[in-house]
Amino acid sequence: MANKAVVLGTNYYIGLSIIRTLGYEGVETIAVDYTDKDLYGSKSKYLGSHIMAPDFKKHRKEYLEKLIEIGMSEKEKPVLFPSADPYAEFVDENLEVLKKYYLIPMEDQGLWTKVMKKETLNQMARENGVLVPETIMPDEENLYERVNAELGYPCIVKPTDSPAFVSVFRRKIFYCQNEEELKTALQKANEEGLEVFVQRIIPGFDDHMYTFDYYVDRSGKVTHWMTCRKLRQFPINFGASVYTEQVHVPELAEIGIPFVEKIGYRGFGEIEFKKDSETGKFYLIEINTRTTSLNELLYRAGINFTYVAYRDMIGKPLEPKAVEWSTGLVFQYLFEDVLAIRDYIREGQLTLGGVIKSLFRKKVPAVWSINDPGPGFNYVSTVMGKIMKKVFR
């Protein structure tokens, strides 16, 4: 195919899954990284070429210039795939410039960032009748009295800008069991200049977390979708998927499709919902605007979302499709799942017997592939190297 795909970031398995799922269909990929070139995602046999660029976090102008240079060097516009939230924010920030050199689904500059930021996402959700957890801003009057009366403890402090928060604190939220912990959390965020809000915790274990994965084509219609349910995440209770099953939940599409079409969304997205264990209602938690960590699972379950996006962008869209059944497939990121299992058992949230029983499922690994073993071997070598350094230092 004439149009190539440019993948931003191969230091994590999301970038690897983009390369693989496009490679399965014969699409040539170019990976762009700013760190050490010895990254496991770049070891895939499906990768066409690997280009190093300036650090986009420190040298944004130079990074943009490098992307323009790469786009200009191609005869046909490449399709651009950010593999992580900071890349998606960068693309959104420079959307009008980058669209001159790349095929990018989003039309409305700033919308990706708006849905990534919790405050603006919650506002859009409420305006469209979608449930979100009750929230109080730190600058509102009688904050602590209201938290105690309206939200209760424990509660959580969440950032409006998740990538910036995670880069500082290496966690997605602050969990507060009382007023003193809430005051400490707000102080920490304030010292770092990060905007946060206080939110009620929707009751329910981690297996009450669901995803609605979808693609909105250039005409603004959802053409492809399926749903999944988290079984374990890391860090536990407020982390990322490490053991997740594909399961059909039609209510998520009934909520998600009209919402994303109404707000003018374009491209791939993933809405995370939590089901209230007491009422059975689904609450919107966040939207991922880049390829999901579950990408390989979605492919195995029946939809190659990266290829759907690619074909839509080059003007040769695939037929619409929804996976309206449960396949029984389970995604597993083994390294972090082991850590999660340890913590769940320590906290008494899961039993060893229950965990062992859950493992007898047909699994989709995050990194390992018998047909593309290079990344897996490189990943194991890197992890073992880090472990040995800790042991002998």
XYZ file of C-alpha atoms in Angstrom:
393
model
C 0.000 0.000 0.000
C 1.257 3.446 -0.913
C 0.411 5.186 2.341
C 2.608 4.235 5.255
C 1.753 4.529 8.947
C 3.859 6.527 11.403
C 3.753 5.234 14.993
C 4.808 7.588 17.783
C 6.477 5.583 20.563
C 7.639 1.946 20.741
C 8.818 1.827 24.355
C 5.558 0.218 25.466
C 3.400 -2.603 24.138
C 0.740 -0.269 22.735
C 3.157 0.949 20.074
C 4.132 -2.659 19.415
C 0.496 -3.678 18.967
C -0.064 -0.857 16.451
C 2.928 -2.019 14.422
C 1.793 -5.640 14.528
C -1.890 -5.142 13.735
C -1.050 -2.924 10.775
C 1.712 -5.305 9.708
C -0.728 -8.209 9.637
C -2.493 -6.366 6.809
C 0.679 -5.476 4.926
C 0.850 -1.823 5.970
C 4.425 -0.532 6.181
C 5.151 1.266 9.437
C 7.670 3.874 10.565
C 8.352 4.160 14.296
C 9.441 7.483 15.799
C 11.100 7.525 19.231
C 13.095 9.999 21.282
C 14.713 7.623 23.788
C 17.208 4.757 23.459
C 16.807 3.066 20.104
C 16.961 -0.352 21.823
C 13.210 -0.473 22.555
C 11.340 -3.767 22.503
C 8.496 -2.478 20.362
C 10.970 -1.618 17.636
C 12.151 -5.234 17.426
C 9.016 -6.366 15.624
C 9.542 -8.002 12.255
C 6.595 -5.951 11.011
C 8.356 -2.611 11.518
C 9.613 -0.986 8.351
C 11.973 1.658 9.738
C 12.882 3.315 13.026
C 13.647 7.032 13.290
C 15.003 8.914 16.286
C 13.663 12.385 17.075
C 14.271 15.068 19.743
C 12.541 14.644 23.102
C 9.084 16.098 22.448
C 8.591 16.845 26.153
C 11.651 19.128 26.254
C 12.061 20.194 22.615
C 8.550 20.465 21.218
C 9.434 22.723 18.289
C 12.283 20.466 17.171
C 10.103 17.367 17.529
C 7.389 18.963 15.400
C 9.966 19.886 12.775
C 11.156 16.271 12.708
C 7.624 14.976 12.178
C 7.125 17.473 9.359
C 10.381 16.313 7.811
C 9.252 12.670 7.975
C 5.852 13.481 6.484
C 7.353 15.542 3.662
C 9.720 12.712 2.735
C 6.821 10.404 1.832
C 5.142 10.463 -1.581
C 1.741 9.815 -0.004
C 0.619 11.219 3.336
C 1.249 8.680 6.127
C -1.452 7.862 8.684
C -0.383 9.060 12.140
C -0.807 6.875 15.253
C 0.103 8.256 18.717
C 0.677 5.365 21.148
C 0.337 7.239 24.455
C -1.596 10.169 25.949
C 1.279 12.687 25.778
C 1.705 11.937 22.068
C -2.038 12.366 21.516
C -1.925 15.728 23.299
C 1.016 16.809 21.146
C -0.782 15.835 17.938
C -3.922 17.667 19.086
C -1.900 20.751 19.972
C -0.359 20.822 16.480
C -3.265 19.304 14.562
C -3.649 21.967 11.880
C 0.058 21.857 11.011
C 0.385 18.077 11.109
C -2.697 17.521 8.936
C -0.770 19.133 6.068
C 1.649 16.192 6.143
C -0.312 13.330 7.753
C -3.717 11.693 7.624
C -5.340 12.222 11.053
C -9.008 11.447 11.787
C -9.784 14.300 14.193
C -11.299 17.427 12.634
C -11.844 19.655 15.676
C -8.501 20.820 17.101
C -8.596 20.681 20.875
C -11.371 18.091 21.174
C -9.019 15.196 21.954
C -7.527 17.268 24.765
C -10.961 18.272 26.044
C -12.078 14.677 26.420
C -8.746 13.702 27.989
C -9.146 16.401 30.640
C -11.554 15.163 33.291
C -13.191 18.519 34.087
C -14.213 19.292 30.496
C -15.145 15.649 29.822
C -17.425 15.594 32.874
C -19.091 18.795 31.691
C -19.724 17.367 28.204
C -21.052 14.136 29.710
C -23.488 15.946 31.998
C -24.693 18.149 29.119
C -25.506 14.976 27.163
C -27.175 13.046 29.953
C -24.287 10.637 30.609
C -23.659 9.793 34.254
C -20.319 10.773 35.801
C -19.243 10.395 39.446
C -20.248 13.290 41.715
C -17.458 15.860 41.831
C -16.470 18.886 43.920
C -13.793 21.377 42.900
C -11.171 22.335 45.547
C -11.946 26.062 45.305
C -15.632 25.673 46.137
C -16.911 27.002 49.456
C -17.206 24.684 52.442
C -15.154 22.073 50.610
C -14.529 19.669 53.464
C -18.069 19.899 54.823
C -19.460 19.207 51.347
C -17.100 16.289 50.719
C -18.161 14.713 53.985
C -21.874 15.258 53.309
C -22.092 14.698 49.529
C -19.237 12.342 48.619
C -18.262 10.625 51.850
C -15.011 8.888 52.684
C -13.083 7.273 51.201
C -12.998 9.552 48.178
C -10.443 10.243 45.460
C -8.546 13.259 44.194
C -8.215 13.113 40.401
C -6.304 15.349 37.986
C -7.883 17.285 35.150
C -4.767 16.394 33.127
C -3.908 12.733 33.744
C -0.611 12.535 31.773
C 0.868 15.495 33.663
C -0.281 14.094 37.011
C 1.073 10.603 36.322
C 4.421 11.995 35.179
C 4.845 13.680 38.580
C 3.273 11.243 41.034
C 3.495 7.920 39.121
C -0.129 7.201 39.970
C -3.513 8.101 38.506
C -5.246 9.387 41.656
C -4.878 10.077 45.380
C -6.996 7.792 47.551
C -8.202 9.627 50.662
C -9.716 7.820 53.637
C -10.318 10.924 55.757
C -10.171 14.717 55.792
C -6.513 14.824 56.782
C -5.491 12.679 53.808
C -7.639 14.827 51.539
C -5.914 17.997 52.733
C -2.501 16.399 52.154
C -3.452 15.268 48.642
C -4.724 18.697 47.645
C -1.589 20.326 49.048
C 0.686 18.010 47.041
C -1.187 18.769 43.838
C -1.137 22.505 44.530
C 2.623 22.467 45.154
C 3.110 20.940 41.709
C 0.736 23.395 40.064
C -1.652 20.630 38.974
C -5.412 21.119 38.757
C -7.402 18.412 40.534
C -10.910 17.718 41.821
C -12.488 15.556 44.509
C -14.728 12.709 43.385
C -17.002 10.072 44.849
C -15.846 6.467 44.497
C -18.447 4.456 42.599
C -19.035 1.263 44.613
C -17.891 -2.001 43.060
C -14.778 -4.146 42.756
C -12.330 -3.819 39.862
C -14.384 -6.266 37.776
C -17.057 -3.560 37.633
C -14.818 -1.575 35.255
C -15.809 -1.832 31.573
C -14.621 -0.424 28.263
C -16.487 0.634 25.159
C -14.026 0.605 22.250
C -15.164 2.315 19.075
C -14.191 3.973 15.818
C -15.888 7.111 14.460
C -15.353 7.562 10.726
C -14.797 10.794 8.832
C -18.556 11.330 8.443
C -18.985 11.269 12.223
C -20.631 7.842 12.575
C -19.551 4.971 14.824
C -18.789 2.169 12.377
C -17.003 -0.373 14.589
C -17.295 -1.225 18.283
C -17.016 -3.856 20.990
C -16.947 -3.983 24.784
C -14.684 -5.476 27.454
C -14.550 -5.917 31.221
C -11.528 -5.509 33.462
C -10.838 -8.387 35.828
C -7.594 -7.083 37.322
C -5.685 -3.820 37.047
C -2.398 -2.406 38.279
C -1.995 -0.553 40.516
C -4.970 -2.372 42.000
C -8.320 -0.543 42.260
C -7.203 2.554 40.336
C -4.848 1.379 37.604
C -4.529 0.133 34.036
C -5.792 -3.140 32.573
C -3.576 -6.153 33.158
C -6.179 -8.937 32.920
C -9.259 -8.054 30.875
C -11.907 -10.093 29.101
C -13.852 -9.309 25.962
C -17.515 -9.520 26.907
C -20.581 -8.112 25.153
C -22.425 -5.432 27.136
C -24.952 -3.723 24.806
C -25.824 -0.987 27.350
C -22.364 0.525 26.875
C -22.993 1.062 23.173
C -26.411 2.536 23.916
C -24.705 5.135 26.110
C -21.463 5.584 24.184
C -22.501 5.795 20.531
C -24.863 8.804 20.751
C -22.466 10.577 23.107
C -19.314 10.400 20.957
C -21.264 11.201 17.787
C -22.936 14.203 19.447
C -19.673 15.765 20.670
C -18.088 15.514 17.203
C -15.490 12.881 18.048
C -13.429 11.323 15.255
C -11.138 8.304 15.129
C -10.566 5.520 17.633
C -11.534 5.959 21.253
C -12.140 3.968 24.384
C -14.617 4.989 27.065
C -14.033 3.527 30.506
C -17.179 2.967 32.530
C -17.760 1.754 36.068
C -20.913 -0.126 36.970
C -22.353 0.886 40.335
C -22.633 -2.355 42.309
C -25.616 -0.967 44.226
C -27.710 0.563 41.430
C -26.404 -1.214 38.305
C -25.955 2.143 36.541
C -22.906 2.827 34.369
C -20.780 5.908 35.091
C -18.349 7.370 32.554
C -14.869 7.513 34.087
C -12.585 8.604 31.247
C -11.915 8.434 27.508
C -8.660 7.207 25.979
C -8.068 9.039 22.702
C -5.166 6.898 21.494
C -4.901 3.208 20.669
C -5.813 1.162 23.721
C -3.636 -1.253 25.680
C -6.274 -3.852 24.721
C -5.582 -3.413 21.003
C -4.299 -6.950 20.416
C -7.303 -8.382 22.290
C -9.692 -6.366 20.135
C -7.942 -7.659 17.019
C -8.163 -11.287 18.150
C -11.804 -10.778 19.121
C -12.712 -9.656 15.625
C -11.916 -6.005 14.888
C -8.535 -4.638 13.800
C -9.128 -1.051 14.911
C -5.790 0.288 13.676
C -6.491 -1.090 10.205
C -10.056 0.285 10.368
C -8.554 3.714 11.044
C -5.933 3.293 8.327
C -8.478 2.327 5.666
C -10.830 5.144 6.654
C -8.004 7.643 6.423
C -6.853 6.574 2.966
C -10.421 6.746 1.647
C -11.046 2.997 1.428
C -13.195 2.299 4.509
C -13.981 -1.202 5.688
C -17.518 -2.477 6.186
C -19.031 -1.536 9.574
C -18.810 -4.223 12.242
C -19.716 -4.732 15.893
C -18.754 -7.744 17.983
C -22.108 -8.409 19.592
C -21.133 -11.576 21.400
C -18.652 -12.644 24.080
C -15.569 -14.406 22.729
C -14.124 -15.537 26.074
C -10.691 -14.123 25.157
C -8.628 -12.477 27.902
C -5.850 -9.901 27.558
C -2.915 -10.313 29.956
C 0.085 -8.112 30.635
C 1.908 -10.815 32.567
C 4.563 -8.754 34.367
C 2.132 -6.291 35.934
C -0.568 -8.924 36.390
C 1.797 -10.838 38.676
C 2.322 -7.664 40.715
C -1.420 -7.044 40.797
C -2.165 -10.603 41.960
C 0.358 -10.179 44.763
C -1.315 -6.967 45.925
C -4.887 -8.243 45.597
C -4.035 -11.255 47.772
C -2.133 -9.120 50.299
C -5.148 -6.828 50.640
C -7.535 -9.766 50.938
C -9.446 -8.698 47.814
C -8.794 -11.968 45.951
C -7.921 -15.504 47.006
C -5.113 -17.593 45.546
C -7.632 -20.243 44.525
C -9.770 -17.699 42.746
C -6.779 -16.278 40.899
C -5.597 -19.728 39.784
C -9.076 -20.549 38.517
C -9.186 -17.306 36.523
C -5.982 -18.163 34.662
C -7.545 -21.084 32.776
C -8.713 -18.859 29.944
C -7.586 -18.421 26.345
C -5.189 -15.501 26.728
C -3.873 -12.780 24.436
C -0.391 -11.715 25.643
C 0.604 -8.055 25.655
C 4.138 -8.608 24.360
C 4.847 -12.198 23.425
C 3.987 -13.594 19.984
C 5.221 -16.883 18.561
C 5.104 -15.353 15.077
C 6.991 -12.223 16.146
C 9.299 -13.289 19.008
C 11.884 -10.490 18.783
C 10.061 -7.990 21.043
C 9.376 -10.679 23.636
C 12.999 -11.759 23.907
C 14.146 -8.134 24.075
C 11.548 -7.340 26.750
C 12.596 -10.287 28.947
C 16.251 -9.332 28.552
C 15.530 -5.741 29.574
C 13.468 -6.749 32.619
C 16.066 -9.262 33.769
C 18.784 -6.637 33.386
C 16.885 -4.242 35.640
C 16.314 -6.961 38.228
C 20.006 -7.928 38.255
C 21.023 -4.289 38.746
C 18.775 -4.023 41.798
C 20.087 -7.286 43.239
C 23.804 -6.499 42.860
C 23.948 -2.753 43.403
